[in-house]
Amino acid sequence: MLNRRNFLAGTAAASFFSYVGLSAAFADTPKDILVVVQQLDNMTSLDPHESFEAVGSEISSNCYQKLVKPSLDKPSEIVGDLAESWDAAADGKSLTFKLRKDAKFSSGQPVTAEDAAFSLQRAVIMNKGPAFIINQFGFTKDNAAERIKATDAQTLVLTLAEPTSPSFLLYCLSANVGSIVEKKIALEKAQGDDFGNGWLRQNTAGSGAWTLRAWKPSESIMLDANPHGSYKGNIKRIILRHIVDPSAQLLMLQKGDADIARNLTTEQLRTLQGDPNYNLITKGVASLMVISMNQKNPNLAKPQVWQAIKWALDYEGMQKNIVPLTHVVNQSFLPQGFPGAIQDKPFQKNVAKAKALLAEAGLADGFEVTMDHYSAQPYPDIAQTIQANLAEIGIRVKLMASENRQVLTKMRARQHELILTAWGSDYFDPNTNSEAFCVNTDNSDNALNRTLAWRSAWKDDKFTEQSVAALKEKDPTKRIALYEQLQRDHMANSPFALMMQAMTTAACRKNVSGVRLGTLSDTHSYAGVGKA
């Protein structure tokens, strides 16, 4: 007799199913199966040394472990994952890890330092999208075998090109590209010299809490609990369904066809607020809404104009009236949740002060300017409010809405004037955004290092020096203090108006517990999930 439990358990062998069609026949999902509805089309690979999209990184991070990881409760601290300890050389040019002896891959084989060395070498040699996170320490395909070496079954030694802050290296190793794969399986599945990349794009060979059972792009992902992993809860399987429409996600959650909905907007979230049948787990993610001012425009090149624009904006009004449940006000270049992030919000709407600054710049009558922005909401509504705010101080803004890729292409070519975009962080260390917003060593149009500062033709050697000094500081406490000061200086003296930080919410039915969201997508975790 076909019942719901048998049907769900057998779907790995059968074709993927339409969960929506089951709602009339079934009640709530089984207690040992977690059903998540989510937009899943943002992924092309599940190889952790290749995947660089948000969803792919999230799935991979639930199937693999790294040497270290940031503490979810205190992100300024790094804790061991596969490594039980590590020691930095006095000269800052090497780091030695001691691995735990109890960790096992989903195959049942122990995780060794040889697997760790192979994995980091593999990431360097394949040189896929996220490889720069590791390569920036001087590793190349020619020296990886010599500089990333297992000296015994539990000891891994990394030799760096130059003295480096240990905390910076550790945070970079906590990124998805630092995942440890099982060497034996990767090589067995290799085709030519691809290190098993073709196979690992749609399979897993890790030691994380979950292992991939099946993936059908833009339809479904199925994860099973790793029998040799650390997961001890009552969930045997996680089924993620690709549901694009947030309203459909909400309906499935309310009808019991889903346990968690991941992409609800403010409109849907409002219907769940205060309802005891649901828990809303919310976390600030590393995506910042920012206005960039191109310094090639002579009016926008005046520091008083930078300040005038920042003082003209109604940050609180936009957050409360347009994006109350999906964004929070954030005025520094580090997202909340990052090590070193400050919570200062010095700017608020002050028309008189903004007008005075424009007059000081010799622009008492204002000026005309164009602002590009994404065409998808909430950007059009935010842009219109910015337009109205700036009109109050005499800056007449023409709005230009385009698809995301068109806006970014224009910005990367330095052809914008004002531009409203989102900036996402690449890895969990302050340098990822400090470098982007502060560093510009070559302001020519053909520069090699095309940071966000370069894109707006802003070059300030003092900020470059401050960013590099913070990057190289070996003392973790002093390093954080340098980034805190750098953020405050940047707020006061840069052509960037940081406005808001995006929030992500997992809307869970009340019987679901243990879901953890992180600042980066690869720190969203089902490692402690359970159902009552």
Short mmCIF file of C-alpha atoms in Angstrom, two decimals:
data_model
loop_
_atom_site.label_atom_id
_atom_site.label_comp_id
_atom_site.label_asym_id
_atom_site.label_seq_id
_atom_site.Cartn_x
_atom_site.Cartn_y
_atom_site.Cartn_z
CA MET A 1 0.00 0.00 0.00
CA LEU A 2 1.39 3.36 -1.00
CA ASN A 3 1.46 5.77 1.88
CA ARG A 4 3.12 9.16 2.14
CA ARG A 5 6.16 7.91 4.02
CA ASN A 6 6.88 5.18 1.48
CA PHE A 7 6.33 7.57 -1.40
CA LEU A 8 8.78 10.14 -0.04
CA ALA A 9 11.37 7.53 0.88
CA GLY A 10 11.26 6.07 -2.61
CA THR A 11 11.68 9.27 -4.56
CA ALA A 12 15.45 8.86 -4.88
CA ALA A 13 14.93 5.95 -7.26
CA ALA A 14 11.96 7.52 -9.02
CA SER A 15 11.70 10.78 -10.89
CA PHE A 16 11.46 13.97 -8.86
CA PHE A 17 7.93 14.79 -7.79
CA SER A 18 5.69 17.81 -7.66
CA TYR A 19 5.10 18.31 -3.98
CA VAL A 20 2.33 20.82 -4.59
CA GLY A 21 0.21 18.09 -6.13
CA LEU A 22 0.31 16.06 -2.91
CA SER A 23 -1.38 18.65 -0.73
CA ALA A 24 -4.89 17.30 -1.22
CA ALA A 25 -3.90 13.75 -0.32
CA PHE A 26 -1.59 14.29 2.63
CA ALA A 27 -1.42 16.24 5.86
CA ASP A 28 1.83 17.37 7.46
CA THR A 29 5.22 16.13 6.28
CA PRO A 30 6.67 13.01 8.01
CA LYS A 31 8.60 13.68 11.20
CA ASP A 32 11.84 12.27 9.83
CA ILE A 33 11.73 14.26 6.56
CA LEU A 34 12.29 18.02 6.40
CA VAL A 35 10.77 19.77 3.39
CA VAL A 36 12.16 23.19 2.45
CA VAL A 37 10.71 25.39 -0.30
CA GLN A 38 13.30 27.72 -1.78
CA GLN A 39 14.48 29.33 -5.01
CA LEU A 40 17.16 26.89 -6.16
CA ASP A 41 18.04 28.09 -9.66
CA ASN A 42 21.07 30.03 -8.40
CA MET A 43 23.49 27.11 -8.66
CA THR A 44 25.56 25.43 -11.35
CA SER A 45 27.82 23.10 -9.38
CA LEU A 46 28.06 21.36 -6.00
CA ASP A 47 31.83 20.93 -6.19
CA PRO A 48 32.91 23.07 -3.20
CA HIS A 49 36.09 24.11 -5.02
CA GLU A 50 34.04 25.44 -7.92
CA SER A 51 30.67 26.50 -6.52
CA PHE A 52 30.48 30.26 -6.04
CA GLU A 53 26.72 30.86 -6.09
CA ALA A 54 24.74 31.35 -2.90
CA VAL A 55 22.56 28.24 -3.04
CA GLY A 56 25.33 25.93 -4.21
CA SER A 57 27.62 27.17 -1.45
CA GLU A 58 24.88 26.59 1.13
CA ILE A 59 24.27 22.99 0.02
CA SER A 60 27.98 22.20 -0.18
CA SER A 61 28.65 23.63 3.26
CA ASN A 62 26.07 21.23 4.73
CA CYS A 63 27.84 18.29 3.09
CA TYR A 64 31.49 19.21 3.76
CA GLN A 65 33.62 20.34 6.66
CA LYS A 66 36.56 22.75 6.62
CA LEU A 67 39.61 22.92 8.83
CA VAL A 68 38.06 25.82 10.74
CA LYS A 69 34.85 27.83 10.79
CA PRO A 70 33.65 31.12 12.27
CA SER A 71 31.67 30.87 15.48
CA LEU A 72 28.00 31.51 14.71
CA ASP A 73 27.50 33.01 18.16
CA LYS A 74 30.61 35.20 18.10
CA PRO A 75 31.83 35.67 14.52
CA SER A 76 35.04 37.41 15.57
CA GLU A 77 36.22 34.00 16.83
CA ILE A 78 37.43 31.09 14.71
CA VAL A 79 36.69 27.60 16.01
CA GLY A 80 37.91 24.21 14.88
CA ASP A 81 35.89 22.11 12.48
CA LEU A 82 38.16 19.28 11.33
CA ALA A 83 41.17 20.87 13.03
CA GLU A 84 41.43 20.47 16.78
CA SER A 85 44.29 22.99 17.03
CA TRP A 86 46.58 25.20 14.95
CA ASP A 87 49.81 27.06 15.50
CA ALA A 88 51.25 30.02 13.59
CA ALA A 89 54.98 30.41 13.13
CA ALA A 90 56.56 33.45 14.77
CA ASP A 91 57.51 34.89 11.37
CA GLY A 92 53.90 34.63 10.13
CA LYS A 93 54.90 32.52 7.13
CA SER A 94 53.46 29.14 8.08
CA LEU A 95 50.52 27.62 9.89
CA THR A 96 50.39 24.07 11.26
CA PHE A 97 47.08 22.26 11.85
CA LYS A 98 46.43 19.18 13.96
CA LEU A 99 43.36 17.30 12.74
CA ARG A 100 40.85 15.44 14.86
CA LYS A 101 41.08 11.66 14.78
CA ASP A 102 37.34 10.94 15.00
CA ALA A 103 36.06 12.62 11.82
CA LYS A 104 34.84 10.34 9.01
CA PHE A 105 33.70 10.85 5.45
CA SER A 106 30.24 9.63 4.42
CA SER A 107 32.03 6.56 2.98
CA GLY A 108 33.10 5.63 6.51
CA GLN A 109 36.79 6.35 5.87
CA PRO A 110 38.68 8.59 8.32
CA VAL A 111 39.51 12.18 7.38
CA THR A 112 43.28 12.59 7.25
CA ALA A 113 45.74 15.41 6.74
CA GLU A 114 46.45 13.90 3.32
CA ASP A 115 42.81 14.51 2.36
CA ALA A 116 43.12 18.08 3.61
CA ALA A 117 46.34 18.71 1.68
CA PHE A 118 44.86 17.19 -1.48
CA SER A 119 41.71 19.31 -1.16
CA LEU A 120 43.51 22.65 -0.83
CA GLN A 121 45.95 21.70 -3.58
CA ARG A 122 42.97 20.72 -5.74
CA ALA A 123 41.30 24.10 -5.22
CA VAL A 124 44.50 25.91 -6.21
CA ILE A 125 45.29 23.75 -9.25
CA MET A 126 41.74 23.71 -10.67
CA ASN A 127 41.68 27.50 -10.25
CA LYS A 128 37.90 27.87 -10.46
CA GLY A 129 35.97 30.99 -9.43
CA PRO A 130 36.59 30.93 -5.65
CA ALA A 131 40.26 29.86 -5.89
CA PHE A 132 41.51 33.44 -5.44
CA ILE A 133 40.50 33.25 -1.78
CA ILE A 134 43.29 30.72 -1.24
CA ASN A 135 45.62 31.75 -4.05
CA GLN A 136 46.13 35.20 -2.53
CA PHE A 137 48.52 33.58 -0.02
CA GLY A 138 50.99 32.77 -2.79
CA PHE A 139 49.83 29.27 -3.70
CA THR A 140 50.06 28.30 -7.38
CA LYS A 141 49.63 25.08 -9.32
CA ASP A 142 53.42 24.86 -9.48
CA ASN A 143 54.12 25.22 -5.75
CA ALA A 144 50.92 23.84 -4.15
CA ALA A 145 52.34 20.36 -3.53
CA GLU A 146 55.38 21.82 -1.77
CA ARG A 147 53.61 24.54 0.23
CA ILE A 148 50.49 22.56 1.23
CA LYS A 149 51.79 19.38 2.80
CA ALA A 150 50.68 16.61 5.17
CA THR A 151 53.58 15.64 7.41
CA ASP A 152 51.68 12.79 9.08
CA ALA A 153 48.11 11.48 9.26
CA GLN A 154 46.94 14.31 11.52
CA THR A 155 49.31 17.18 10.67
CA LEU A 156 48.96 19.70 7.85
CA VAL A 157 51.48 22.50 7.23
CA LEU A 158 50.78 25.54 5.04
CA THR A 159 53.80 27.60 3.97
CA LEU A 160 52.91 31.11 2.81
CA ALA A 161 54.59 33.43 0.32
CA GLU A 162 54.96 36.26 2.85
CA PRO A 163 54.10 37.02 6.49
CA THR A 164 50.34 36.98 6.93
CA SER A 165 47.86 37.69 9.70
CA PRO A 166 46.83 34.25 11.03
CA SER A 167 43.23 35.40 11.51
CA PHE A 168 43.02 36.49 7.86
CA LEU A 169 44.24 33.09 6.66
CA LEU A 170 41.90 31.25 9.03
CA TYR A 171 38.85 33.21 7.89
CA CYS A 172 39.72 32.50 4.26
CA LEU A 173 40.09 28.79 5.02
CA SER A 174 36.61 28.86 6.56
CA ALA A 175 35.14 29.74 3.15
CA ASN A 176 33.47 27.05 1.07
CA VAL A 177 36.57 26.71 -1.09
CA GLY A 178 38.35 25.40 2.03
CA SER A 179 36.12 22.29 2.13
CA ILE A 180 37.83 18.93 2.56
CA VAL A 181 36.90 16.24 0.04
CA GLU A 182 37.82 12.56 0.20
CA LYS A 183 40.94 12.17 -1.94
CA LYS A 184 40.36 8.52 -2.83
CA ILE A 185 36.87 9.10 -4.22
CA ALA A 186 37.77 12.30 -6.06
CA LEU A 187 40.62 10.53 -7.86
CA GLU A 188 38.58 7.41 -8.58
CA LYS A 189 35.92 9.56 -10.23
CA ALA A 190 38.39 11.76 -12.12
CA GLN A 191 38.12 12.11 -15.87
CA GLY A 192 41.47 13.07 -17.31
CA ASP A 193 43.01 15.76 -15.15
CA ASP A 194 39.74 17.18 -13.73
CA PHE A 195 40.39 15.90 -10.15
CA GLY A 196 36.86 14.47 -10.10
CA ASN A 197 35.28 17.86 -10.85
CA GLY A 198 32.80 16.44 -13.37
CA TRP A 199 31.51 13.92 -10.83
CA LEU A 200 31.60 16.21 -7.80
CA ARG A 201 29.47 18.80 -9.54
CA GLN A 202 26.48 16.51 -8.90
CA ASN A 203 27.73 14.29 -6.08
CA THR A 204 29.40 14.76 -2.69
CA ALA A 205 32.37 13.15 -0.94
CA GLY A 206 32.52 15.00 2.35
CA SER A 207 32.33 14.57 6.10
CA GLY A 208 29.55 17.07 6.82
CA ALA A 209 26.23 16.39 8.52
CA TRP A 210 24.51 15.66 5.20
CA THR A 211 25.29 13.89 1.95
CA LEU A 212 23.76 14.51 -1.46
CA ARG A 213 21.34 11.82 -2.61
CA ALA A 214 20.01 13.50 -5.74
CA TRP A 215 19.85 16.87 -7.49
CA LYS A 216 17.68 17.86 -10.43
CA PRO A 217 18.58 21.45 -11.44
CA SER A 218 15.84 24.02 -10.91
CA GLU A 219 13.56 21.36 -9.43
CA SER A 220 14.76 19.52 -6.34
CA ILE A 221 17.67 18.65 -4.08
CA MET A 222 17.65 15.68 -1.72
CA LEU A 223 20.05 15.31 1.19
CA ASP A 224 20.41 12.29 3.49
CA ALA A 225 21.92 12.32 6.96
CA ASN A 226 25.57 11.25 6.87
CA PRO A 227 25.59 7.98 8.86
CA HIS A 228 29.20 8.63 9.88
CA GLY A 229 28.80 12.37 10.54
CA SER A 230 28.05 14.45 13.58
CA TYR A 231 24.29 14.83 13.03
CA LYS A 232 22.31 13.18 15.83
CA GLY A 233 18.80 14.55 15.23
CA ASN A 234 15.66 12.77 14.08
CA ILE A 235 15.69 13.96 10.46
CA LYS A 236 16.74 11.30 7.96
CA ARG A 237 16.25 13.30 4.80
CA ILE A 238 15.98 16.93 3.69
CA ILE A 239 14.04 17.64 0.50
CA LEU A 240 14.48 21.10 -0.99
CA ARG A 241 11.87 22.05 -3.61
CA HIS A 242 12.43 24.80 -6.16
CA ILE A 243 9.46 27.13 -5.74
CA VAL A 244 9.97 30.52 -7.37
CA ASP A 245 6.85 32.37 -6.23
CA PRO A 246 7.04 33.52 -2.57
CA SER A 247 3.23 33.40 -2.37
CA ALA A 248 3.31 29.73 -3.39
CA GLN A 249 5.99 29.10 -0.76
CA LEU A 250 3.74 30.66 1.89
CA LEU A 251 0.75 28.58 0.82
CA MET A 252 2.74 25.35 1.01
CA LEU A 253 4.00 26.30 4.46
CA GLN A 254 0.49 27.05 5.69
CA LYS A 255 -1.00 23.85 4.25
CA GLY A 256 1.69 21.65 5.78
CA ASP A 257 3.30 20.67 2.49
CA ALA A 258 6.52 22.40 3.58
CA ASP A 259 8.27 22.74 6.91
CA ILE A 260 10.37 25.79 6.00
CA ALA A 261 9.97 28.61 3.47
CA ARG A 262 13.15 30.51 2.61
CA ASN A 263 12.24 33.33 0.20
CA LEU A 264 9.24 35.11 1.68
CA THR A 265 9.03 38.85 1.12
CA THR A 266 7.77 41.48 3.56
CA GLU A 267 4.23 40.95 2.26
CA GLN A 268 4.20 37.24 3.14
CA LEU A 269 6.21 37.58 6.35
CA ARG A 270 3.67 40.05 7.73
CA THR A 271 1.00 37.34 7.60
CA LEU A 272 3.14 35.10 9.84
CA GLN A 273 4.29 37.67 12.39
CA GLY A 274 2.80 36.95 15.79
CA ASP A 275 1.31 33.63 14.67
CA PRO A 276 2.28 30.98 17.27
CA ASN A 277 2.23 28.27 14.58
CA TYR A 278 5.44 29.62 13.03
CA ASN A 279 8.93 30.67 14.04
CA LEU A 280 10.71 33.30 11.98
CA ILE A 281 14.49 32.94 12.07
CA THR A 282 16.11 36.10 10.72
CA LYS A 283 19.75 36.95 10.05
CA GLY A 284 21.57 39.83 8.42
CA VAL A 285 23.40 38.60 5.33
CA ALA A 286 26.48 40.01 3.63
CA SER A 287 24.67 42.10 1.05
CA LEU A 288 24.84 45.89 1.33
CA MET A 289 22.72 48.45 -0.52
CA VAL A 290 24.97 51.34 -1.51
CA ILE A 291 25.04 54.50 -3.63
CA SER A 292 28.38 54.92 -5.41
CA MET A 293 29.42 58.34 -6.74
CA ASN A 294 31.69 58.36 -9.78
CA GLN A 295 34.60 60.74 -9.26
CA LYS A 296 34.82 61.38 -12.99
CA ASN A 297 31.82 63.66 -12.54
CA PRO A 298 33.26 67.00 -11.29
CA ASN A 299 30.30 67.73 -9.02
CA LEU A 300 30.41 64.27 -7.42
CA ALA A 301 34.17 64.63 -6.91
CA LYS A 302 33.65 67.23 -4.17
CA PRO A 303 33.78 65.84 -0.60
CA GLN A 304 31.06 68.27 0.51
CA VAL A 305 28.75 66.70 -2.07
CA TRP A 306 29.47 63.23 -0.68
CA GLN A 307 28.41 64.45 2.72
CA ALA A 308 25.39 66.38 1.42
CA ILE A 309 24.00 63.27 -0.25
CA LYS A 310 24.52 61.21 2.90
CA TRP A 311 22.75 63.80 5.07
CA ALA A 312 19.85 64.18 2.61
CA LEU A 313 18.71 60.55 2.75
CA ASP A 314 15.84 59.31 4.92
CA TYR A 315 17.38 55.96 5.85
CA GLU A 316 14.89 55.10 8.60
CA GLY A 317 11.90 56.11 6.49
CA MET A 318 12.97 53.90 3.57
CA GLN A 319 13.62 50.95 5.85
CA LYS A 320 10.32 51.23 7.74
CA ASN A 321 8.08 52.00 4.77
CA ILE A 322 9.62 49.99 1.91
CA VAL A 323 11.71 47.09 3.27
CA PRO A 324 10.80 46.68 6.97
CA LEU A 325 11.28 42.90 7.11
CA THR A 326 13.98 42.36 4.49
CA HIS A 327 16.57 45.08 5.25
CA VAL A 328 18.01 47.03 8.18
CA VAL A 329 19.86 50.34 8.17
CA ASN A 330 23.62 49.82 7.93
CA GLN A 331 26.01 52.69 7.17
CA SER A 332 29.42 50.99 7.30
CA PHE A 333 31.15 48.87 4.65
CA LEU A 334 31.08 45.76 6.84
CA PRO A 335 27.78 43.88 7.26
CA GLN A 336 26.55 43.15 10.77
CA GLY A 337 27.71 39.65 11.72
CA PHE A 338 31.19 40.17 10.27
CA PRO A 339 34.20 40.35 12.58
CA GLY A 340 34.96 44.01 13.23
CA ALA A 341 31.59 45.34 12.02
CA ILE A 342 30.52 48.51 13.83
CA GLN A 343 26.95 49.62 14.47
CA ASP A 344 27.46 53.38 14.09
CA LYS A 345 24.72 55.19 12.18
CA PRO A 346 25.93 58.81 12.08
CA PHE A 347 23.75 59.94 9.16
CA GLN A 348 20.08 60.84 9.28
CA LYS A 349 17.93 63.11 7.16
CA ASN A 350 18.96 66.75 7.75
CA VAL A 351 17.95 68.95 4.82
CA ALA A 352 19.43 72.17 6.25
CA LYS A 353 22.81 70.56 6.85
CA ALA A 354 22.84 68.98 3.39
CA LYS A 355 22.00 72.31 1.72
CA ALA A 356 24.75 74.06 3.66
CA LEU A 357 27.27 71.47 2.47
CA LEU A 358 26.19 71.97 -1.15
CA ALA A 359 26.61 75.73 -0.76
CA GLU A 360 30.07 75.16 0.69
CA ALA A 361 30.89 73.15 -2.43
CA GLY A 362 29.79 76.08 -4.60
CA LEU A 363 26.60 74.30 -5.67
CA ALA A 364 23.93 76.18 -3.76
CA ASP A 365 21.55 75.83 -6.73
CA GLY A 366 22.14 72.11 -6.93
CA PHE A 367 22.89 70.19 -10.13
CA GLU A 368 21.55 67.47 -12.42
CA VAL A 369 22.76 63.89 -12.29
CA THR A 370 21.72 60.42 -13.49
CA MET A 371 21.35 57.44 -11.14
CA ASP A 372 21.33 53.87 -12.44
CA HIS A 373 19.64 51.16 -10.41
CA TYR A 374 18.34 47.58 -10.66
CA SER A 375 14.86 47.21 -12.15
CA ALA A 376 13.80 44.52 -9.67
CA GLN A 377 12.13 45.53 -6.43
CA PRO A 378 12.81 46.96 -3.93
CA TYR A 379 15.30 49.06 -5.92
CA PRO A 380 12.80 51.10 -7.98
CA ASP A 381 10.92 52.16 -4.83
CA ILE A 382 14.16 52.95 -3.01
CA ALA A 383 15.46 54.89 -6.02
CA GLN A 384 12.33 57.02 -6.23
CA THR A 385 12.65 57.91 -2.56
CA ILE A 386 16.31 58.84 -3.05
CA GLN A 387 15.25 60.99 -6.00
CA ALA A 388 12.72 62.81 -3.82
CA ASN A 389 15.19 63.21 -0.93
CA LEU A 390 17.87 64.71 -3.16
CA ALA A 391 15.36 67.00 -4.87
CA GLU A 392 14.77 68.65 -1.49
CA ILE A 393 18.37 69.90 -1.49
CA GLY A 394 18.44 70.86 -5.17
CA ILE A 395 20.02 67.73 -6.70
CA ARG A 396 17.85 66.77 -9.67
CA VAL A 397 18.15 63.03 -10.31
CA LYS A 398 17.19 61.23 -13.51
CA LEU A 399 16.54 57.55 -12.79
CA MET A 400 17.75 54.80 -15.14
CA ALA A 401 16.40 51.30 -14.34
CA SER A 402 17.97 48.24 -15.98
CA GLU A 403 18.45 44.54 -15.36
CA ASN A 404 21.05 43.64 -12.78
CA ARG A 405 23.72 42.60 -15.29
CA GLN A 406 23.28 45.80 -17.33
CA VAL A 407 23.69 48.01 -14.28
CA LEU A 408 26.82 46.15 -13.20
CA THR A 409 28.29 46.20 -16.70
CA LYS A 410 27.92 49.98 -16.81
CA MET A 411 29.49 50.34 -13.38
CA ARG A 412 32.41 48.05 -14.22
CA ALA A 413 33.10 50.26 -17.25
CA ARG A 414 33.05 53.36 -14.97
CA GLN A 415 30.30 54.92 -17.11
CA HIS A 416 27.84 55.74 -14.32
CA GLU A 417 27.34 58.95 -12.33
CA LEU A 418 25.32 57.89 -9.28
CA ILE A 419 24.52 54.19 -9.08
CA LEU A 420 22.40 52.22 -6.60
CA THR A 421 23.55 48.60 -6.29
CA ALA A 422 24.05 45.73 -3.85
CA TRP A 423 27.50 44.56 -2.83
CA GLY A 424 28.03 41.02 -1.58
CA SER A 425 31.09 39.75 0.32
CA ASP A 426 33.24 36.95 -1.06
CA TYR A 427 34.58 35.48 2.18
CA PHE A 428 34.22 35.89 5.93
CA ASP A 429 37.01 38.35 6.70
CA PRO A 430 36.89 42.17 6.91
CA ASN A 431 39.45 42.43 4.12
CA THR A 432 36.92 41.25 1.52
CA ASN A 433 34.99 44.54 1.84
CA SER A 434 37.84 46.73 3.07
CA GLU A 435 39.77 46.03 -0.12
CA ALA A 436 36.69 46.57 -2.29
CA PHE A 437 35.65 49.91 -0.76
CA CYS A 438 39.06 51.37 0.14
CA VAL A 439 41.86 50.08 -2.06
CA ASN A 440 42.75 51.57 -5.45
CA THR A 441 46.42 51.43 -6.38
CA ASP A 442 45.98 52.26 -10.07
CA ASN A 443 43.18 54.61 -11.15
CA SER A 444 43.78 54.22 -14.87
CA ASP A 445 41.02 52.76 -17.02
CA ASN A 446 43.11 49.67 -17.81
CA ALA A 447 44.06 48.86 -14.20
CA LEU A 448 44.34 45.18 -13.25
CA ASN A 449 42.83 45.50 -9.75
CA ARG A 450 39.32 46.81 -10.39
CA THR A 451 37.86 47.19 -6.92
CA LEU A 452 34.64 49.00 -6.07
CA ALA A 453 36.74 52.09 -5.31
CA TRP A 454 38.30 51.84 -8.78
CA ARG A 455 34.88 51.48 -10.40
CA SER A 456 33.95 54.91 -9.04
CA ALA A 457 37.39 56.34 -9.94
CA TRP A 458 38.15 57.05 -6.28
CA LYS A 459 41.78 56.79 -5.23
CA ASP A 460 42.91 57.81 -1.75
CA ASP A 461 46.33 56.48 -0.78
CA LYS A 462 45.62 56.96 2.92
CA PHE A 463 42.70 54.53 2.78
CA THR A 464 44.71 52.04 0.74
CA GLU A 465 47.48 52.17 3.35
CA GLN A 466 45.01 51.77 6.22
CA SER A 467 43.39 48.76 4.57
CA VAL A 468 46.73 47.05 3.88
CA ALA A 469 47.93 47.73 7.43
CA ALA A 470 44.78 46.13 8.87
CA LEU A 471 45.18 43.15 6.55
CA LYS A 472 48.75 42.51 7.68
CA GLU A 473 48.26 43.08 11.43
CA LYS A 474 49.06 39.78 13.19
CA ASP A 475 47.42 40.54 16.53
CA PRO A 476 43.70 39.67 16.13
CA THR A 477 42.50 42.27 18.65
CA LYS A 478 44.56 45.07 17.11
CA ARG A 479 43.46 43.99 13.65
CA ILE A 480 39.76 44.31 14.55
CA ALA A 481 40.42 47.75 16.08
CA LEU A 482 42.06 48.89 12.83
CA TYR A 483 39.02 47.82 10.83
CA GLU A 484 36.69 49.58 13.24
CA GLN A 485 38.58 52.85 12.78
CA LEU A 486 38.78 52.35 9.02
CA GLN A 487 34.99 52.02 8.80
CA ARG A 488 34.47 55.28 10.71
CA ASP A 489 36.98 57.14 8.54
CA HIS A 490 35.37 55.72 5.41
CA MET A 491 31.90 56.85 6.48
CA ALA A 492 33.12 60.42 6.89
CA ASN A 493 35.41 60.69 3.86
CA SER A 494 34.35 58.53 0.92
CA PRO A 495 32.04 58.78 -2.10
CA PHE A 496 29.92 55.85 -0.94
CA ALA A 497 26.59 56.20 0.85
CA LEU A 498 26.08 52.86 2.59
CA MET A 499 22.37 52.52 3.29
CA MET A 500 21.08 49.11 4.25
CA GLN A 501 21.93 45.47 4.82
CA ALA A 502 19.73 42.67 3.50
CA MET A 503 18.11 40.22 5.91
CA THR A 504 17.24 36.60 5.20
CA THR A 505 14.45 34.76 6.99
CA ALA A 506 13.69 31.07 7.37
CA ALA A 507 9.97 30.80 8.11
CA CYS A 508 9.56 27.54 10.03
CA ARG A 509 6.53 25.66 11.26
CA LYS A 510 6.48 25.59 15.04
CA ASN A 511 7.62 21.95 15.30
CA VAL A 512 10.92 22.71 13.52
CA SER A 513 14.00 23.63 15.55
CA GLY A 514 17.76 23.97 15.14
CA VAL A 515 17.95 25.84 11.82
CA ARG A 516 20.91 28.25 11.86
CA LEU A 517 21.43 31.12 9.45
CA GLY A 518 24.79 32.81 8.94
CA THR A 519 26.01 36.06 7.45
CA LEU A 520 27.31 34.27 4.35
CA SER A 521 25.29 31.64 2.49
CA ASP A 522 27.89 28.97 3.23
CA THR A 523 27.22 29.37 6.96
CA HIS A 524 23.49 28.52 6.74
CA SER A 525 23.29 25.20 8.56
CA TYR A 526 20.94 22.25 9.03
CA ALA A 527 23.48 20.46 11.23
CA GLY A 528 21.26 20.78 14.31
CA VAL A 529 17.79 20.65 12.75
CA GLY A 530 15.00 18.56 14.26
CA LYS A 531 11.22 18.13 14.24
CA ALA A 532 8.94 17.55 17.18
#
